[in-house]
Short mmCIF file of C-alpha atoms and ligand atoms in Angstrom, two decimals:
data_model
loop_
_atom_site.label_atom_id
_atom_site.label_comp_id
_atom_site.label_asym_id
_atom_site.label_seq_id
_atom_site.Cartn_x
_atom_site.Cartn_y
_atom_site.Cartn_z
CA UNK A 1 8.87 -23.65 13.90
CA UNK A 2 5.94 -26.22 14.11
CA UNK A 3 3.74 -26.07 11.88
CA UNK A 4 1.05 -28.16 13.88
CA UNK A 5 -2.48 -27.06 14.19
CA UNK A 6 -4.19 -26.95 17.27
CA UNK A 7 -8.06 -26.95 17.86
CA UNK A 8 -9.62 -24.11 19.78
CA UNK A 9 -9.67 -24.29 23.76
CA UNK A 10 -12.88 -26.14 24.65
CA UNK A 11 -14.24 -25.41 28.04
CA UNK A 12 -17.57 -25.70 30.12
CA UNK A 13 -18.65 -23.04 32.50
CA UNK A 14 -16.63 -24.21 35.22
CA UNK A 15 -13.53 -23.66 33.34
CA UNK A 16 -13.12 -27.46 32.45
CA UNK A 17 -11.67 -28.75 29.73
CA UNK A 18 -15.14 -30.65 27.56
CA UNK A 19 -13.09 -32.04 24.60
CA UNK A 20 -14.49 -30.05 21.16
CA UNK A 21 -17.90 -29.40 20.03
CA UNK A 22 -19.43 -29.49 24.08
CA UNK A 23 -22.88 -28.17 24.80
CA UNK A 24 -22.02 -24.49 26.96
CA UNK A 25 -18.82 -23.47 24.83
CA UNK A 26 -19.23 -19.82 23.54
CA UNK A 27 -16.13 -19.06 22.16
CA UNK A 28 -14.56 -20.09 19.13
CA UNK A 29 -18.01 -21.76 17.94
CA UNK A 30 -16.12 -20.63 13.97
CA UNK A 31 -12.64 -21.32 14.47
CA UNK A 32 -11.46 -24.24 13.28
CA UNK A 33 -7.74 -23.99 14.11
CA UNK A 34 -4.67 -22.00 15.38
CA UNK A 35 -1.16 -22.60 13.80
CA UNK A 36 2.13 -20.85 15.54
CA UNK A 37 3.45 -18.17 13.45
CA UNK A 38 6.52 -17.15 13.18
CA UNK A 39 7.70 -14.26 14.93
CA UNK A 40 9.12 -10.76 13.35
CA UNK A 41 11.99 -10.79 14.66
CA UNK A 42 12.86 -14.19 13.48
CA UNK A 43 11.57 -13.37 9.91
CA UNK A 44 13.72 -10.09 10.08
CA UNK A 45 16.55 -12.56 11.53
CA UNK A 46 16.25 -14.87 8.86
CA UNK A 47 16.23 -11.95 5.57
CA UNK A 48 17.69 -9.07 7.04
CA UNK A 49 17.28 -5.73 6.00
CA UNK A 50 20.91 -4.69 6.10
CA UNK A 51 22.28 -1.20 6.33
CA UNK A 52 22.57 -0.47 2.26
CA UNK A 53 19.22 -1.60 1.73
CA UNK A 54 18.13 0.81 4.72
CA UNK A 55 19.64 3.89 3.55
CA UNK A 56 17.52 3.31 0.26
CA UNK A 57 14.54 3.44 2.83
CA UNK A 58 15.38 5.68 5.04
CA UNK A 59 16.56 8.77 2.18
CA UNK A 60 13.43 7.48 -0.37
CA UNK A 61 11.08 8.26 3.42
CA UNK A 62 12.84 11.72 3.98
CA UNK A 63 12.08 12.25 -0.53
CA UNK A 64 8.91 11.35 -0.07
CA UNK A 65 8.34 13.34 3.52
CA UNK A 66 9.39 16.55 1.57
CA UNK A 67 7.19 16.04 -1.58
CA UNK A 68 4.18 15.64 0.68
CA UNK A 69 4.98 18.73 3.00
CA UNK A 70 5.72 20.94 0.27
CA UNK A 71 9.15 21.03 0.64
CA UNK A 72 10.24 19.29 -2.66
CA UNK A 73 8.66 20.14 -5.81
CA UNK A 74 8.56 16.80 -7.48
CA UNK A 75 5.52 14.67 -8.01
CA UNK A 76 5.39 11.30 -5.80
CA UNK A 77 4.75 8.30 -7.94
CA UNK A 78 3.36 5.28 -6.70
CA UNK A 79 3.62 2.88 -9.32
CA UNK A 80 3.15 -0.60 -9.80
CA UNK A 81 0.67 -3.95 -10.05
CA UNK A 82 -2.75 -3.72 -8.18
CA UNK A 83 -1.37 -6.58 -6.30
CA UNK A 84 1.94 -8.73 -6.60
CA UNK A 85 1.21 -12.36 -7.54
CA UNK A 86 4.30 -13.52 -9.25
CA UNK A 87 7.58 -12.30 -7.64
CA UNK A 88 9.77 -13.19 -10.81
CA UNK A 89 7.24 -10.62 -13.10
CA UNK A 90 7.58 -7.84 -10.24
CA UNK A 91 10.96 -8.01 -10.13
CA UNK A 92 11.14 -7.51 -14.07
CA UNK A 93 8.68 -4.48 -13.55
CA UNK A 94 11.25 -3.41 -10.90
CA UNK A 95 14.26 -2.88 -13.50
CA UNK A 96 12.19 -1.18 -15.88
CA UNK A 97 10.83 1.09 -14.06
CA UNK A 98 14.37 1.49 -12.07
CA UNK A 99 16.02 2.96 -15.30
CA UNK A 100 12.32 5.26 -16.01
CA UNK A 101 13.10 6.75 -12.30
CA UNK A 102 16.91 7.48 -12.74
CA UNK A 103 16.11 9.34 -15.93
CA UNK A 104 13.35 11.46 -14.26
CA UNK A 105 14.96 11.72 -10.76
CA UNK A 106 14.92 15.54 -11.22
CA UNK A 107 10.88 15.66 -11.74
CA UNK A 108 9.45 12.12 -9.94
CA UNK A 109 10.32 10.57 -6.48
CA UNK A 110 9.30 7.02 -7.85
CA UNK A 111 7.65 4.35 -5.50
CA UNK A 112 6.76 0.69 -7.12
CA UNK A 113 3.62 -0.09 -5.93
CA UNK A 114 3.88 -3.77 -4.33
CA UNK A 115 1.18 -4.50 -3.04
CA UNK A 116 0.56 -8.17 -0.87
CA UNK A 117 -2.94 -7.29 0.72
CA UNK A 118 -6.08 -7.03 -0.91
CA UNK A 119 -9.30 -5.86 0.78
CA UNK A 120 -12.25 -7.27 -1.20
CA UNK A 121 -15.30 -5.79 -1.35
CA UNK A 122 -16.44 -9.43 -0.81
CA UNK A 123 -14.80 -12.37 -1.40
CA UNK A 124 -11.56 -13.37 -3.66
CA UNK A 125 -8.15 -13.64 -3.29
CA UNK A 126 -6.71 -11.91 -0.41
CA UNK A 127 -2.93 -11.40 -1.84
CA UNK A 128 0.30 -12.77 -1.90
CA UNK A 129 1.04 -13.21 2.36
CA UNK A 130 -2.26 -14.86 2.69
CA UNK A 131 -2.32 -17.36 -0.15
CA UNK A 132 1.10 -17.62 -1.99
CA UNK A 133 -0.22 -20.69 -3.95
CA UNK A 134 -3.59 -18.55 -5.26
CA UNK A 135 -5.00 -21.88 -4.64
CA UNK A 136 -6.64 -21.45 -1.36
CA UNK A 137 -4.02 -23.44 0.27
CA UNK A 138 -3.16 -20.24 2.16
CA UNK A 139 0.54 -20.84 3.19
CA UNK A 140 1.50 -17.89 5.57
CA UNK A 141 4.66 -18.54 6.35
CA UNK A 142 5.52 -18.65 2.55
CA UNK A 143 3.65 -15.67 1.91
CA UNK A 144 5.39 -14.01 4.39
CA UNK A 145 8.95 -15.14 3.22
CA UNK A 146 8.09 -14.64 -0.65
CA UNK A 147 6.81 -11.22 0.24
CA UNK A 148 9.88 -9.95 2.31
CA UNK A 149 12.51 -11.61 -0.15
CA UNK A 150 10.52 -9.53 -3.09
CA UNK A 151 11.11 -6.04 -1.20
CA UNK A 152 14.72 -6.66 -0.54
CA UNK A 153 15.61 -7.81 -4.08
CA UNK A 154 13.27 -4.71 -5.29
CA UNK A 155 15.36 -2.76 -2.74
CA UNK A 156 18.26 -4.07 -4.23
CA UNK A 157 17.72 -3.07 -7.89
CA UNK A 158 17.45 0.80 -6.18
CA UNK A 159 13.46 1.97 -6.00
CA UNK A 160 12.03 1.92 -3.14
CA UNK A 161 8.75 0.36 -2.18
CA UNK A 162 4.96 0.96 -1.10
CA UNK A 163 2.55 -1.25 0.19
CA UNK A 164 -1.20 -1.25 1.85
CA UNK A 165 -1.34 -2.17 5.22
CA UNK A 166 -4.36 -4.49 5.76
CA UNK A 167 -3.60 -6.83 8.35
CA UNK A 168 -2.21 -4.40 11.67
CA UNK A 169 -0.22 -7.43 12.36
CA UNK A 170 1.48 -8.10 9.05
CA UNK A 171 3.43 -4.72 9.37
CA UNK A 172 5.76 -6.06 11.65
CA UNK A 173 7.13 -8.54 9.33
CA UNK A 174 7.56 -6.15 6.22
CA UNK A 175 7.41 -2.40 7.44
CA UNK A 176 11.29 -1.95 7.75
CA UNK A 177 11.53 -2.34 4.15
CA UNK A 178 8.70 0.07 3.17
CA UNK A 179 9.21 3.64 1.62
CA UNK A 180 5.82 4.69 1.75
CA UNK A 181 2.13 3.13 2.94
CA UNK A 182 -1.40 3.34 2.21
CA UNK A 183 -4.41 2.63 3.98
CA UNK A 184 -7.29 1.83 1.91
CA UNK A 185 -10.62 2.87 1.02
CA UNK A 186 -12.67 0.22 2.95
CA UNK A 187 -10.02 0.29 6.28
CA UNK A 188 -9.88 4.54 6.46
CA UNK A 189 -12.66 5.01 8.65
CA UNK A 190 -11.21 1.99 11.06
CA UNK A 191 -10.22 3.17 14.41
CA UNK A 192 -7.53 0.24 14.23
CA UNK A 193 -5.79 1.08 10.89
CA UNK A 194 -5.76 4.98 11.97
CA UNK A 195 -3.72 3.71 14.95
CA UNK A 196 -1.75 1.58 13.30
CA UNK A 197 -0.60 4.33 10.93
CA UNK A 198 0.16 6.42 14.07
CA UNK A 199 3.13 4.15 14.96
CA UNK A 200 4.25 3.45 11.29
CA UNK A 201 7.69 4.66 10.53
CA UNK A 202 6.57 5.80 6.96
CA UNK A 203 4.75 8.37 5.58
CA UNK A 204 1.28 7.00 4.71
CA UNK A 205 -1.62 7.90 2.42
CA UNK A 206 -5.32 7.65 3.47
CA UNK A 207 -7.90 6.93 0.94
CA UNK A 208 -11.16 8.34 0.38
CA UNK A 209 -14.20 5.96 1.39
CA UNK A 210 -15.72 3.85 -1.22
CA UNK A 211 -18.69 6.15 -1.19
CA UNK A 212 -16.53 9.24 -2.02
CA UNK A 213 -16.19 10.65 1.72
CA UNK A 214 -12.96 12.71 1.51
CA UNK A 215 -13.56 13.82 5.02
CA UNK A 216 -12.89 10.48 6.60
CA UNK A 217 -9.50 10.27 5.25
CA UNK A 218 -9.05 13.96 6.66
CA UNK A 219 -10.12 12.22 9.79
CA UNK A 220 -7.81 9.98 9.62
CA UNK A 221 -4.78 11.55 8.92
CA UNK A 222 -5.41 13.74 11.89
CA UNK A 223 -6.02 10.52 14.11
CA UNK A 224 -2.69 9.01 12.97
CA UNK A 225 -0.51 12.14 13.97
CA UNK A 226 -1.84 11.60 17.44
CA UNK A 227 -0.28 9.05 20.21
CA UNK A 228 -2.70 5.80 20.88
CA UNK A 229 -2.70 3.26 23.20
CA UNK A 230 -4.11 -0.41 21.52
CA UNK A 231 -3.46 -3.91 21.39
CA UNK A 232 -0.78 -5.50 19.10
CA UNK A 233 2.04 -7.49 19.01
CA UNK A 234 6.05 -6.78 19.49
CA UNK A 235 8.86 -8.26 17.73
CA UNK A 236 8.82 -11.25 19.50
CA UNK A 237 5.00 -12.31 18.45
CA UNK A 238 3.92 -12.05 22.08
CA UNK A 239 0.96 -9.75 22.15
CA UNK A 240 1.36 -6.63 23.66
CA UNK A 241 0.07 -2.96 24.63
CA UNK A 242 1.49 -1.24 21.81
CA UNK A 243 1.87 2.75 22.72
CA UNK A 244 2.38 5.06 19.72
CA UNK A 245 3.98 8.77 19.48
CA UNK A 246 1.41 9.54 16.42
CA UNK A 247 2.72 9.71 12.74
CA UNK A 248 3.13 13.58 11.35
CA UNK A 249 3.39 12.46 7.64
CA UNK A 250 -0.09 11.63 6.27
CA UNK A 251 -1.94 12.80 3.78
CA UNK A 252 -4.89 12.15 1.78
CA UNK A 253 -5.57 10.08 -1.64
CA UNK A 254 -8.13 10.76 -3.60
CA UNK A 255 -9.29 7.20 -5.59
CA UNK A 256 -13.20 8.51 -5.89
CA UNK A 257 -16.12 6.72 -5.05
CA UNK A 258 -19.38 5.36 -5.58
CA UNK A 259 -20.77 8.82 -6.91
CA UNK A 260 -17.71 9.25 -9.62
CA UNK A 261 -14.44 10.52 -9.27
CA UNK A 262 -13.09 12.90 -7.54
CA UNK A 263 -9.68 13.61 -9.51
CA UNK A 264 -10.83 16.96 -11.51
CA UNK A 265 -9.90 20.64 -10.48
CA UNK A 266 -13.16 21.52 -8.55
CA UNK A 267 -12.77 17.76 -6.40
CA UNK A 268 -8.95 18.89 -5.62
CA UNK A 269 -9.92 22.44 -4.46
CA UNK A 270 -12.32 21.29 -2.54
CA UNK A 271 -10.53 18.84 -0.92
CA UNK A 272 -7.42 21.29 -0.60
CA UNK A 273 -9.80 23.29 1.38
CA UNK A 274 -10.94 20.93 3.97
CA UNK A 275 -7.42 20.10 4.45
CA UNK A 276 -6.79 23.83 4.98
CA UNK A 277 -9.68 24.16 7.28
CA UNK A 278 -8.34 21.16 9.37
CA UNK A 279 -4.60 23.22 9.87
CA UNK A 280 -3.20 20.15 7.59
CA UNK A 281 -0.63 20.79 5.08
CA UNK A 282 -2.84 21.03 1.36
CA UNK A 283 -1.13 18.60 -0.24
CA UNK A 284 -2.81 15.20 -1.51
CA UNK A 285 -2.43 12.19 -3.78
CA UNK A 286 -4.42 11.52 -6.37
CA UNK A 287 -5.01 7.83 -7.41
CA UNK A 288 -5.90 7.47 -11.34
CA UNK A 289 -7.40 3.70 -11.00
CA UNK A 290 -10.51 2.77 -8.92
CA UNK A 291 -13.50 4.36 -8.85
CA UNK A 292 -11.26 7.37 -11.02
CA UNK A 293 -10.92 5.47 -13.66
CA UNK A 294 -13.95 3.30 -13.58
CA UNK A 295 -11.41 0.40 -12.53
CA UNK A 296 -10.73 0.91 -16.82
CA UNK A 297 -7.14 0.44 -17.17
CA UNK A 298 -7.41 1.93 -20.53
CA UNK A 299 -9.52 5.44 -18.96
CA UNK A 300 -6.27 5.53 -15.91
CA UNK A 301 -3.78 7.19 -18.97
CA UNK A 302 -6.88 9.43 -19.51
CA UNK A 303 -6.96 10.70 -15.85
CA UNK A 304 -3.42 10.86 -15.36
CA UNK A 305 -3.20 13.38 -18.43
CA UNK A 306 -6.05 15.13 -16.64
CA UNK A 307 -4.11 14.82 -13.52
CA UNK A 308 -0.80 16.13 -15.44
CA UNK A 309 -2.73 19.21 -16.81
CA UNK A 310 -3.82 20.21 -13.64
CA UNK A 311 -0.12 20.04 -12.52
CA UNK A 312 1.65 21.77 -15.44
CA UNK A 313 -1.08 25.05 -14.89
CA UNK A 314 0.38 25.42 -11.60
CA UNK A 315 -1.74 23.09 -8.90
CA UNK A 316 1.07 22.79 -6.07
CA UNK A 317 -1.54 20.83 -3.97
CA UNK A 318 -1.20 17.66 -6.21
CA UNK A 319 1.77 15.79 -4.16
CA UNK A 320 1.31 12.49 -6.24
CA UNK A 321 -0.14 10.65 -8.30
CA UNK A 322 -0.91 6.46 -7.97
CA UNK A 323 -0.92 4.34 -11.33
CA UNK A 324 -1.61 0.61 -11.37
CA UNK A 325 0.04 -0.43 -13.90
CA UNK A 326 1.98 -4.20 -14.70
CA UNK A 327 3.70 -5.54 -17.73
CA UNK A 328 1.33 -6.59 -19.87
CA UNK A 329 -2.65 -4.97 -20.00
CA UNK A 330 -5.72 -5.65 -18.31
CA UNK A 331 -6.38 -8.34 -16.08
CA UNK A 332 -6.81 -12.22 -15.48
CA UNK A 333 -8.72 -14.65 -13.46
CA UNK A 334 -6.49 -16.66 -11.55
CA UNK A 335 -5.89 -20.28 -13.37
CA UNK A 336 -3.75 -22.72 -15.40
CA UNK A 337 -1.80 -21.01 -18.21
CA UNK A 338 -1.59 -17.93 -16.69
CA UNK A 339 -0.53 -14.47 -18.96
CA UNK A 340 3.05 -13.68 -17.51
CA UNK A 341 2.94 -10.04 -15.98
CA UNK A 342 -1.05 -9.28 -15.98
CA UNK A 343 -2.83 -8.50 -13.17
CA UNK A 344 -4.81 -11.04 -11.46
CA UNK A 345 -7.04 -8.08 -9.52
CA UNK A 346 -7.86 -4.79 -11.11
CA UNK A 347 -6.64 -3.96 -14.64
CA UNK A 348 -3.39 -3.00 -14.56
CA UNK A 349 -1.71 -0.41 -17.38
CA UNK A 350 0.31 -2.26 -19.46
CA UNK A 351 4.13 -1.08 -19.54
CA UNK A 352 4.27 1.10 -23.10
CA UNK A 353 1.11 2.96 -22.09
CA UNK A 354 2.99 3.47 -18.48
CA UNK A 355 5.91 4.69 -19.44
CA UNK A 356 4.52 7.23 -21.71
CA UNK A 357 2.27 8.87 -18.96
CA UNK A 358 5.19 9.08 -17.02
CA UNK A 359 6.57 10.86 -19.61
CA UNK A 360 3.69 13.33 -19.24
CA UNK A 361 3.91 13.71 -15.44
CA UNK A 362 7.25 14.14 -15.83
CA UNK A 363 6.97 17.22 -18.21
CA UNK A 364 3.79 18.17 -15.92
CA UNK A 365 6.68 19.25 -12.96
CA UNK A 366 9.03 20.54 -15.83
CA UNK A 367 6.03 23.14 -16.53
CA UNK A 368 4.88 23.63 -13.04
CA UNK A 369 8.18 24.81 -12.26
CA UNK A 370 8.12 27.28 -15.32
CA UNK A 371 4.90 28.35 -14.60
CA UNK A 372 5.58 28.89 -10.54
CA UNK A 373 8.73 30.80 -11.87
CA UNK A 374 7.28 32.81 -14.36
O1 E4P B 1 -7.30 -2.62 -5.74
C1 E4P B 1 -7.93 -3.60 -5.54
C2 E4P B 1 -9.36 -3.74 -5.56
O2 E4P B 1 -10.01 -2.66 -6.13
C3 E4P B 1 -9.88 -3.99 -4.20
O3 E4P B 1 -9.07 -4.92 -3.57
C4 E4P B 1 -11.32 -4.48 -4.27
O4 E4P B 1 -11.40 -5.47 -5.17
P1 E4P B 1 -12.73 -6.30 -5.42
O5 E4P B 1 -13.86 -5.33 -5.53
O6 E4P B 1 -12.42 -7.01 -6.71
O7 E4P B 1 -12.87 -7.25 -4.30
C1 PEP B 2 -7.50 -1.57 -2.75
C2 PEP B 2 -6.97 -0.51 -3.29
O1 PEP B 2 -7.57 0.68 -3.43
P1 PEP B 2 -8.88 1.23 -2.73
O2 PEP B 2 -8.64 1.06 -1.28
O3 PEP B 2 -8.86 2.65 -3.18
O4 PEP B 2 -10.02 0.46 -3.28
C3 PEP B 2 -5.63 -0.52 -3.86
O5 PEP B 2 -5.04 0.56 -4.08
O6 PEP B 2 -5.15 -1.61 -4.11
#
């Protein structure tokens, strides 16, 4: 694949070709370049999923299908960095928290969080697909490669992955792989991301809006379950009509917002009820980091317990619960003589604190259980 960059098409009213920078262009007046990318299909060619790897994704789907229907009384735990920088640090999350979920198979359906897209609420560094380097040198094709080769070999170890979907393109190159996905705050009210979720293969959380909003991501997950028509690409890169059948697993995660959080009892009821008053299954995820936590990795333990209480008194309408949470605490800016397994975005859990407050959810279920069967 080429890697040569062309300049915008430059053409005068007529339809002639001016040569760049003409008086009468209108389009393209910001771009500065196209570059070919490589197609899905010959990514997928090139690191296959393979047919072990996709029974991991296709029984961890139907696990994590159940939990959020009601039909499975676990908890769903998406677990993992804020975003994945360095795959060698991921992976070594990836055993750890492997042997965690075989101990607690019985309570938790565990999904590592690896996350390769960051929205920003302004500027900074956009994840691992966009800029591998974290040096602005914004390598796609090595993002894209690094990215894919990281959910196999996670797939490999045995736990099965989520990710946000930011870009409605980049799904094509990864989406095989994934176990569960997430739409986030700033993308829930988009008409594109709630179609894009209607054709995804996975079941897939909507956040609440930045602001709070918990009816937008009811919104959405009813727009995902139905068909859409709208433009895309197919396997081969071409673009294309894409035509969806609509996507019956979604649910709602609530992360809080600008006016606090939104993970206590009287938040969940409520939005339990507008679920119930929009014929959705009450059921939701609650996220323990961002605006419920303060974006204070130390305050996320704090929620969860919160979250776990609510769970072991009997709440059947908490389906999960998101931690972000990395090897070592806090966070970094990006930089020479980096801290091996921090987070370079939001604080991140270290692993001690994590494991513990898995413990917790864990025994949350155990009581749940007793208390539904007392
Ligand atoms: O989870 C990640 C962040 O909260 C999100 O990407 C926004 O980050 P920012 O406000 O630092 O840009
Ligand atoms: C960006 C994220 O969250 P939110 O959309 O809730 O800000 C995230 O989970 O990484």
């Amino acid at each position: 694949m080429p890697e040569m960059t062309t300049q915008p098409a430059q053409a005068d009213a007529t339809g002639n070709d001016t040569g760049a920078g003409s008086a009468g262009q209108t389009s393209d007046l910001h771009v500065s370049g196209f570059q070919p990318l490589i197609s899905p299909r010959e990514l997928l060619e090139e690191l296959p999923l393979g047919e072990r790897r996709a029974a991991l994704v296709r029984d961890s789907r139907d696990a994590v299908r159940r939990v959020m229907a009601g039909e499975d009384d676990r908890l769903l735990v998406v677990v993992g960095p804020c975003s994945v920088h360095d795959p060698a640090a991921a992976l070594d999350y990836a055993r750890r928290l492997k042997a965690f979920a075989d101990d607690n198979r019985d309570e938790l359906v565990v999904v590592m969080r690896v996350y390769f897209e960051k929205p920003r609420t302004t500027l900074g560094w956009k994840g691992l697909i966009n800029d591998p380097g974290l040096d602005g040198t914004y390598d796609i094709h090595r993002g894209l490669r690094t990215a894919r080769q990281l959910l196999l070999d996670i797939l490999d170890i045995g736990l099965p992955v989520g990710c946000e979907f930011l870009d409605p393109t980049s799904p094509q190159y990864i989406a095989d792989t994934v176990t569960w996905g997430a739409i986030g705050a700033r993308t829930t009210e988009s008409q594109v991301h709630r179609q894009l979720a209607s054709g995804l293969s996975m079941p897939v959380g909507f956040k609440n809006a930045t602001d709070g909003d918990v009816q937008v991501a009811v919104d959405a997950s009813r727009a995902a379950r139905s068909n859409h028509v709208f433009f895309g690409i197919d396997d081969a890169g071409r673009a294309a009509i894409v035509t969806t059948t609509g996507n019956p697993d979604c649910h709602v995660i609530l992360r809080g917002g600008t006016r606090g959080p939104n993970y206590g009892d009287g938040d969940v009821a409520d939005a339990l009820k507008l679920l119930e008053k929009h014929g959705l299954v009450q059921r939701l995820v609650i996220d323990a980091s961002h605006a419920n936590s303060g974006k204070d990795h130390v305050r996320q333990a704090v929620v969860a317990a919160e979250v776990a209480e609510q769970v072991a008194g009997g709440q059947a309408g908490i389906g999960g619960v998101m931690l972000e949470s990395f090897l070592v605490p806090g966070r970094q800016e990006i930089g020479p003589d980096m801290t091996y397994g921090q987070s370079v975005t939001d604080a991140c859990m270290g692993w001690d604190t994590t494991s513990g407050v898995l413990d917790a959810l864990a025994d949350s279920v155990r009581e749940r259980r007793a208390t539904a069967g007392a």
